[in-house]
Short mmCIF file of C-alpha atoms in Angstrom, two decimals:
data_model
loop_
_atom_site.label_atom_id
_atom_site.label_comp_id
_atom_site.label_asym_id
_atom_site.label_seq_id
_atom_site.Cartn_x
_atom_site.Cartn_y
_atom_site.Cartn_z
CA UNK A 1254 56.81 48.12 -11.54
CA UNK A 1255 54.16 46.79 -14.45
CA UNK A 1256 51.62 49.11 -15.78
CA UNK A 1257 48.49 48.08 -15.33
CA UNK A 1258 46.00 46.81 -18.48
CA UNK A 1259 43.63 48.39 -19.16
CA UNK A 1260 41.34 45.81 -18.22
CA UNK A 1261 42.97 46.08 -14.71
CA UNK A 1262 42.01 50.14 -14.60
CA UNK A 1263 38.39 50.91 -12.85
CA UNK A 1264 36.94 53.90 -14.19
CA UNK A 1265 34.57 54.29 -12.10
CA UNK A 1266 31.70 54.58 -14.72
CA UNK A 1267 28.62 53.19 -13.89
CA UNK A 1268 26.85 50.95 -16.73
CA UNK A 1269 22.79 50.90 -17.16
CA UNK A 1270 21.21 47.60 -17.79
CA UNK A 1271 19.68 47.14 -20.78
CA UNK A 1272 16.65 45.38 -19.65
CA UNK A 1273 15.37 46.65 -16.66
CA UNK A 1274 13.47 43.46 -15.00
CA UNK A 1275 10.46 44.03 -12.97
CA UNK A 1276 9.42 41.98 -10.03
CA UNK A 1277 6.07 39.69 -10.42
CA UNK A 1278 4.22 38.25 -8.08
CA UNK A 1279 4.22 34.63 -7.77
CA UNK A 1280 0.94 33.09 -6.46
CA UNK A 1281 0.55 29.22 -5.97
CA UNK A 1282 -3.47 29.58 -5.28
CA UNK A 1283 -2.45 28.91 -1.26
CA UNK A 1284 -2.92 32.24 -0.43
CA UNK A 1285 -6.15 32.08 0.98
CA UNK A 1286 -5.61 28.62 2.97
CA UNK A 1287 -3.91 27.70 6.27
CA UNK A 1288 -1.62 24.85 6.14
CA UNK A 1289 -2.81 22.16 8.58
CA UNK A 1290 0.10 19.60 7.39
CA UNK A 1291 3.42 20.06 5.35
CA UNK A 1292 5.86 16.62 4.68
CA UNK A 1293 7.61 15.54 2.31
CA UNK A 1294 6.84 12.29 0.60
CA UNK A 1295 7.30 10.00 -2.47
CA UNK A 1296 3.56 9.84 -4.31
CA UNK A 1297 2.69 6.93 -6.71
CA UNK A 1298 -0.63 6.67 -9.11
CA UNK A 1299 -2.00 3.22 -9.96
CA UNK A 1300 -1.74 2.92 -13.39
CA UNK A 1301 -4.99 0.63 -14.79
CA UNK A 1302 -3.76 0.36 -18.55
CA UNK A 1303 -0.36 -0.80 -17.48
CA UNK A 1304 -1.81 -2.96 -14.60
CA UNK A 1305 1.28 -1.41 -12.32
CA UNK A 1306 2.26 1.61 -10.24
CA UNK A 1307 3.83 4.72 -11.34
CA UNK A 1308 6.01 7.07 -9.68
CA UNK A 1309 3.88 10.74 -9.50
CA UNK A 1310 6.79 12.59 -7.80
CA UNK A 1311 8.93 13.18 -4.76
CA UNK A 1312 8.23 16.27 -2.87
CA UNK A 1313 5.80 17.73 -0.23
CA UNK A 1314 2.43 16.93 0.41
CA UNK A 1315 0.32 19.54 2.45
CA UNK A 1316 -3.37 19.74 3.65
CA UNK A 1317 -4.68 23.01 3.59
CA UNK A 1318 -7.87 24.81 4.94
CA UNK A 1319 -9.60 27.56 3.34
CA UNK A 1320 -9.98 30.85 5.34
CA UNK A 1321 -13.62 31.21 4.37
CA UNK A 1322 -14.90 28.02 3.36
CA UNK A 1323 -13.12 25.63 6.29
CA UNK A 1324 -12.59 23.01 3.36
CA UNK A 1325 -9.67 21.29 3.17
CA UNK A 1326 -7.67 20.19 0.29
CA UNK A 1327 -4.71 17.80 -0.24
CA UNK A 1328 -2.13 19.25 -2.32
CA UNK A 1329 1.43 17.62 -3.35
CA UNK A 1330 3.81 19.49 -5.54
CA UNK A 1331 7.32 17.90 -6.86
CA UNK A 1332 10.07 19.46 -5.03
CA UNK A 1333 12.37 20.60 -8.17
CA UNK A 1334 9.49 21.60 -10.67
CA UNK A 1335 6.70 22.16 -8.47
CA UNK A 1336 4.41 20.56 -10.98
CA UNK A 1337 1.38 19.73 -9.33
CA UNK A 1338 0.97 16.04 -8.82
CA UNK A 1339 -1.80 15.75 -6.25
CA UNK A 1340 -4.83 17.86 -5.65
CA UNK A 1341 -8.17 17.12 -4.40
CA UNK A 1342 -10.41 17.74 -1.40
CA UNK A 1343 -10.32 15.88 1.51
CA UNK A 1344 -14.10 14.19 1.31
CA UNK A 1345 -16.04 12.42 3.85
CA UNK A 1346 -16.12 9.39 0.79
CA UNK A 1347 -12.44 9.10 1.06
CA UNK A 1348 -11.17 5.77 2.86
CA UNK A 1349 -7.23 6.12 3.83
CA UNK A 1350 -5.87 2.56 4.23
CA UNK A 1351 -2.47 1.43 5.31
CA UNK A 1352 -0.53 -0.47 3.21
CA UNK A 1353 0.02 -4.38 4.18
CA UNK A 1354 3.39 -4.68 3.78
CA UNK A 1355 4.96 -1.58 4.42
CA UNK A 1356 4.11 0.72 7.52
CA UNK A 1357 5.50 3.55 6.00
CA UNK A 1358 3.01 4.08 3.29
CA UNK A 1359 -0.68 4.71 2.71
CA UNK A 1360 -3.30 3.85 0.38
CA UNK A 1361 -6.27 5.93 -0.71
CA UNK A 1362 -8.79 6.59 -3.63
CA UNK A 1363 -9.94 10.14 -4.72
CA UNK A 1364 -11.20 12.11 -7.56
CA UNK A 1365 -8.28 14.12 -8.65
CA UNK A 1366 -7.86 17.33 -10.22
CA UNK A 1367 -4.19 17.58 -10.44
CA UNK A 1368 -4.39 17.52 -14.41
CA UNK A 1369 -6.91 20.08 -14.98
CA UNK A 1370 -9.72 17.76 -15.11
CA UNK A 1371 -11.20 15.60 -12.39
CA UNK A 1372 -10.19 11.72 -12.76
CA UNK A 1373 -10.52 9.05 -10.03
CA UNK A 1374 -7.44 7.79 -9.36
CA UNK A 1375 -5.85 5.40 -6.48
CA UNK A 1376 -2.72 7.03 -4.96
CA UNK A 1377 -0.30 5.36 -2.90
CA UNK A 1378 2.36 7.55 -0.43
CA UNK A 1379 5.43 6.97 1.06
CA UNK A 1380 6.87 8.53 4.12
CA UNK A 1381 10.57 8.46 5.37
CA UNK A 1382 8.96 7.47 8.79
CA UNK A 1383 6.48 5.23 10.28
CA UNK A 1384 5.57 8.03 12.34
CA UNK A 1385 5.18 10.30 9.61
CA UNK A 1386 2.91 8.43 8.18
CA UNK A 1387 0.53 7.76 10.92
CA UNK A 1388 0.57 11.34 11.46
CA UNK A 1389 -0.67 11.78 7.83
CA UNK A 1390 -3.49 9.02 8.30
CA UNK A 1391 -4.69 10.39 11.72
CA UNK A 1392 -4.90 14.12 10.50
CA UNK A 1393 -6.74 12.76 7.37
CA UNK A 1394 -9.35 10.74 9.64
CA UNK A 1395 -9.59 13.75 11.71
CA UNK A 1396 -10.38 16.03 8.99
CA UNK A 1397 -13.24 13.30 7.62
CA UNK A 1398 -14.72 13.20 11.20
CA UNK A 1399 -14.97 16.97 11.35
CA UNK A 1400 -16.82 16.87 7.86
CA UNK A 1401 -19.04 13.92 8.95
CA UNK A 1402 -21.51 16.13 10.40
CA UNK A 1403 -21.85 18.76 7.49
CA UNK A 1404 -23.40 19.04 4.15
CA UNK A 1405 -21.18 18.64 1.50
CA UNK A 1406 -22.58 20.87 -1.35
CA UNK A 1407 -19.61 21.82 -3.48
CA UNK A 1408 -19.47 20.88 -7.24
CA UNK A 1409 -16.33 18.94 -7.10
CA UNK A 1410 -17.44 17.24 -3.49
CA UNK A 1411 -21.00 15.80 -5.90
CA UNK A 1412 -18.83 15.01 -8.80
CA UNK A 1413 -16.76 13.10 -6.35
CA UNK A 1414 -19.60 11.38 -4.69
CA UNK A 1415 -20.98 10.23 -7.92
CA UNK A 1416 -17.31 8.75 -9.12
CA UNK A 1417 -17.24 7.08 -5.92
CA UNK A 1418 -21.16 5.45 -6.50
CA UNK A 1419 -19.90 4.35 -9.78
CA UNK A 1420 -17.40 2.12 -8.49
CA UNK A 1421 -18.53 -1.60 -8.94
CA UNK A 1422 -17.74 -4.57 -6.18
CA UNK A 1423 -15.21 -5.60 -9.15
CA UNK A 1424 -13.52 -2.91 -8.75
CA UNK A 1425 -13.82 -2.07 -5.21
CA UNK A 1426 -11.96 -5.99 -4.91
CA UNK A 1427 -9.09 -5.16 -7.36
CA UNK A 1428 -8.13 -1.34 -5.41
CA UNK A 1429 -7.84 -4.10 -2.31
CA UNK A 1430 -6.11 -6.24 -4.37
CA UNK A 1431 -3.86 -3.31 -5.31
CA UNK A 1432 -3.30 -2.10 -2.46
CA UNK A 1433 -1.50 -5.14 -1.49
CA UNK A 1434 0.72 -4.79 -4.80
CA UNK A 1435 1.87 -1.23 -3.86
CA UNK A 1436 5.53 -0.42 -4.53
CA UNK A 1437 7.95 -1.96 -2.06
CA UNK A 1438 11.47 -0.71 -2.11
CA UNK A 1439 14.32 -2.77 -2.60
CA UNK A 1440 15.92 -1.88 0.84
CA UNK A 1441 12.17 -2.82 2.29
CA UNK A 1442 12.19 -6.05 0.67
CA UNK A 1443 15.78 -7.08 1.92
CA UNK A 1444 14.34 -6.19 5.15
CA UNK A 1445 11.39 -8.48 4.67
CA UNK A 1446 13.67 -11.25 3.64
CA UNK A 1447 16.33 -10.82 6.66
CA UNK A 1448 13.02 -10.67 9.31
CA UNK A 1449 11.59 -14.28 7.69
CA UNK A 1450 15.28 -16.13 8.05
CA UNK A 1451 15.59 -14.72 11.04
CA UNK A 1452 12.04 -14.26 12.86
CA UNK A 1453 13.77 -14.98 16.26
CA UNK A 1454 15.32 -11.33 15.67
CA UNK A 1455 11.90 -9.62 15.88
CA UNK A 1456 11.01 -8.19 19.51
#
């Protein structure tokens, strides 16, 4: 019979940790808001300098309604890092458009605060299904309609209105053109080519 080694022996001694960790409350800024919508999606931002769409992140997009003010904001965080990739109020000035050529995507213009300062951004969001995209768009339109008869008095809303008024006719046309160029995956392009080659297959 082998004798147990020193490593195998259980002395019954309890070793106290050198550093005692304390629980730290983590806040997200969403504690005073109710989620009206919560969906997974992929977000793109149009880069004016590079004249191209750039992926902003893959994660969860939420529509959050403040319990006291009743204002609703759109917030999207990246899945792994939880970094904010979109953060703006849902205002009556926002025009949510379906992406021509991709019925799983929506395009809109908004004064965004994700980077810590208000910047006018052109976004394109893509969902896993047509149903999710439709639900998202309808919810946005429902919120905008409910705010139609309310006065907008917040500083963020005023800034947003000013930014929207500064859009020239030329920029508006440019936005319309960019919505037609919103990113399409290789798989979706393949499906579109197949439909063009076999138009009789569509029902």
